[in-house]
Amino acid sequence: RPDNETTDLPVLVFIHGGNNQTGHAQEISGASFVKNHDAIVVSINYRLGPLGFNPLPALKTGTDEENSGNIALLDIEKSLEWVKQNIENFGGNSENITVAGFSAGGRDVMAMLISPMFKGKFDKAISLSGGMTIADEKKSQKVFAEAIAPLVVEDKIKNNLEEATEWLLTTDQEVVDYLYELDAERLSGLMTNASLRMSVFPHLYNDGIVIPKEGFDTENYNNVPLMMLSGEQEFSLFARFDPYFEESLKDGSLETDEDMMKRYDFLNNYGGKLYSLFNLEDSAQKMKENYQAPIYGMEILFGEDENVVSEEMSIFGSFHGVFVPLLDTNNKNYDGLVGDAYESKGAADLAMVFQDYLYQFINDDIGNNSQSVEWQEWQADSKENILFLDADKEKAIVKMGNKEYNYTDVLEEMEADTSLSSETKEDLVKNLLNGRWFSY
C-alpha cells in the first residue's frame, strides 16, 4: 500500500501465472504501482498441479465443492473472503476489489466470472493473457492417473504402469489412503511439462457446482466490469523454448540457419496471432450476448521494433508477460530475455501510461483522466474497440483500434504461406501449435 495516510483505497488482488502447475505470489510485487497510485495490491498463493486441480474419483470424499477437483479455485475464493473481511484494516475499500490474473491466473479469473461460488466476491476483473478453457473431467482423470502411476510402481504397489493407472481410477480405500499419504514434493513436479497444453495438465472442470455444466456457454455471468489484455506475439517464448528448437538454441544455429529461423518466424507469427485472439477477442465475442457489464480490451505492441527495444527483446516481440515490467518496474523476471529494452525514456513513459489506464479501471475512473486517448468499451464490429499501447525511444504511443483479422483469416494465411514446404508446415502445426490453449 502507499506510504501515506490515505484510506478507502481500491484493491487489486493478483493471481499469479504458471499454467496452474508452478509459480508463486511474488511474480508481481505491486510496489512500483502503489508508489504512484493510491491503491492496495494483494498477491496470493494457491495450490498447484495435482494438489490444485486433481479430479481422481478416490479424492471425492468431501463437500460438493471439494469434490469438483477445482481445489485452486476454492483457495482463491477463501483469499477473497479474507480480503473482503480484513482489507479495511490496511486502508482498503472492501466494496472496490478487483481480481487480476496473469496467464493461468487469467484463465482462473475468467472461470470466476461464470462460477456461482464467486458471486459478490469481487467488483471488477482483469484477465492478463487469460482466455476461456474448460477440461473434460473423465479424460482428465485418466491424465492424472497416468501421471501419478509411476509413483505407484516405484512404491511397489502395482507391477506396471497400466495396472497402476487402472488402480488409481478406482475409489478403493487403499487408493484414498495412498493418495493422502503421498508426500507433496513427489506430486508437485509430476506435470510441470505441459507448456500451454491442457492435454498434459488439464484444469478447470465444469462440475456443475464450482463451474456450471455448460461452462463458458452459460448465459449467467458474474457481471462486473472486465478488462482483457494481450501482447501481439504471445507465443514467441513457448515456440523458442520448445524442445523442437533445443539443439538449435544450444549450438546457436537458430540465429544463423535461415531455414530454422523461418520455422521460428512461422510459429511466432501465426501462433502469436491465434494466441492474441484467444486472450481477448475470442472471449469478448463469446460473452457479448449475455454479459451485462462493460468489457475493455488492451493490446501491447511494444517489443517488435529492434530500433526501439534491445536486440534480445526484438526476437520475442510483445511476448507473453510483456506487461509485467510495465506494471512492476523493478521486476527482474525477464531481464535475461529483454536486455535493457525497458530502460529507455519511451519504456518508462509507457509504464506510467499503462499503470494510469489500469488505475482508471480499478478506480472506476475511465474517461476522467489526463490521458489524451479515451479508452472505449469493446463493442462487436467496432473499428475502435481495443486500446493499443506502444512506445518509441522517447514516449508512449497510444491509439484506439481493432484486430484486423480473425481465426479464419489466420488459418487461411497459414495455408497460403509459401515460406516453408507443406511437409514442414504440417509438422509445425501438428507438433507445436496443435493442442495449445488457443488452438482448439
PDB file of C-alpha atoms in Angstrom, residues 9-15 40-42 80 83 93-101 109 112 121-127 224-227 358-364:
ATOM      1  CA  LEU A   9      -8.255   2.643  -1.473  1.00  0.00           C
ATOM      2  CA  PRO A  10      -9.174   0.447  -4.462  1.00  0.00           C
ATOM      3  CA  VAL A  11      -7.839  -3.094  -4.017  1.00  0.00           C
ATOM      4  CA  LEU A  12      -6.143  -5.234  -6.670  1.00  0.00           C
ATOM      5  CA  VAL A  13      -5.928  -8.964  -5.828  1.00  0.00           C
ATOM      6  CA  PHE A  14      -3.312 -10.571  -8.074  1.00  0.00           C
ATOM      7  CA  ILE A  15      -3.389 -14.268  -9.078  1.00  0.00           C
ATOM      8  CA  ILE A  40      -3.554  -1.669  -2.483  1.00  0.00           C
ATOM      9  CA  VAL A  41      -2.107  -4.760  -4.177  1.00  0.00           C
ATOM     10  CA  VAL A  42      -2.598  -8.188  -2.577  1.00  0.00           C
ATOM     11  CA  LEU A  80     -11.114 -13.135  -1.487  1.00  0.00           C
ATOM     12  CA  VAL A  83      -9.550  -9.696   1.771  1.00  0.00           C
ATOM     13  CA  ASN A  93     -12.182  -0.343   0.291  1.00  0.00           C
ATOM     14  CA  SER A  94     -13.901  -3.730   0.730  1.00  0.00           C
ATOM     15  CA  GLU A  95     -16.517  -2.618  -1.814  1.00  0.00           C
ATOM     16  CA  ASN A  96     -13.922  -1.992  -4.550  1.00  0.00           C
ATOM     17  CA  ILE A  97     -11.974  -5.221  -5.067  1.00  0.00           C
ATOM     18  CA  THR A  98     -10.576  -6.092  -8.495  1.00  0.00           C
ATOM     19  CA  VAL A  99      -9.332  -9.617  -9.207  1.00  0.00           C
ATOM     20  CA  ALA A 100      -6.477  -9.741 -11.705  1.00  0.00           C
ATOM     21  CA  GLY A 101      -4.754 -12.842 -13.020  1.00  0.00           C
ATOM     22  CA  VAL A 109     -10.328 -15.147 -13.402  1.00  0.00           C
ATOM     23  CA  MET A 112     -14.587 -16.959 -11.680  1.00  0.00           C
ATOM     24  CA  LYS A 121     -16.801 -11.745  -4.072  1.00  0.00           C
ATOM     25  CA  PHE A 122     -15.233  -9.070  -6.320  1.00  0.00           C
ATOM     26  CA  ASP A 123     -16.251  -5.859  -8.074  1.00  0.00           C
ATOM     27  CA  LYS A 124     -14.109  -5.854 -11.242  1.00  0.00           C
ATOM     28  CA  ALA A 125     -11.969  -8.372 -13.111  1.00  0.00           C
ATOM     29  CA  ILE A 126      -8.765  -8.263 -15.181  1.00  0.00           C
ATOM     30  CA  SER A 127      -7.605 -11.179 -17.337  1.00  0.00           C
ATOM     31  CA  VAL A 224     -18.618  -6.878 -13.319  1.00  0.00           C
ATOM     32  CA  PRO A 225     -16.507  -4.536 -15.456  1.00  0.00           C
ATOM     33  CA  LEU A 226     -13.905  -6.678 -17.225  1.00  0.00           C
ATOM     34  CA  MET A 227     -10.526  -5.797 -18.719  1.00  0.00           C
ATOM     35  CA  LEU A 358      -5.011   0.289 -15.107  1.00  0.00           C
ATOM     36  CA  TYR A 359      -5.657   2.648 -12.195  1.00  0.00           C
ATOM     37  CA  GLN A 360      -8.528   4.244 -14.094  1.00  0.00           C
ATOM     38  CA  PHE A 361     -10.106   0.833 -14.453  1.00  0.00           C
ATOM     39  CA  ILE A 362      -9.807  -0.307 -10.828  1.00  0.00           C
ATOM     40  CA  ASN A 363     -10.854   3.138  -9.563  1.00  0.00           C
ATOM     41  CA  ASP A 364     -13.998   3.392 -11.750  1.00  0.00           C
TER      42      ASP A 364
END
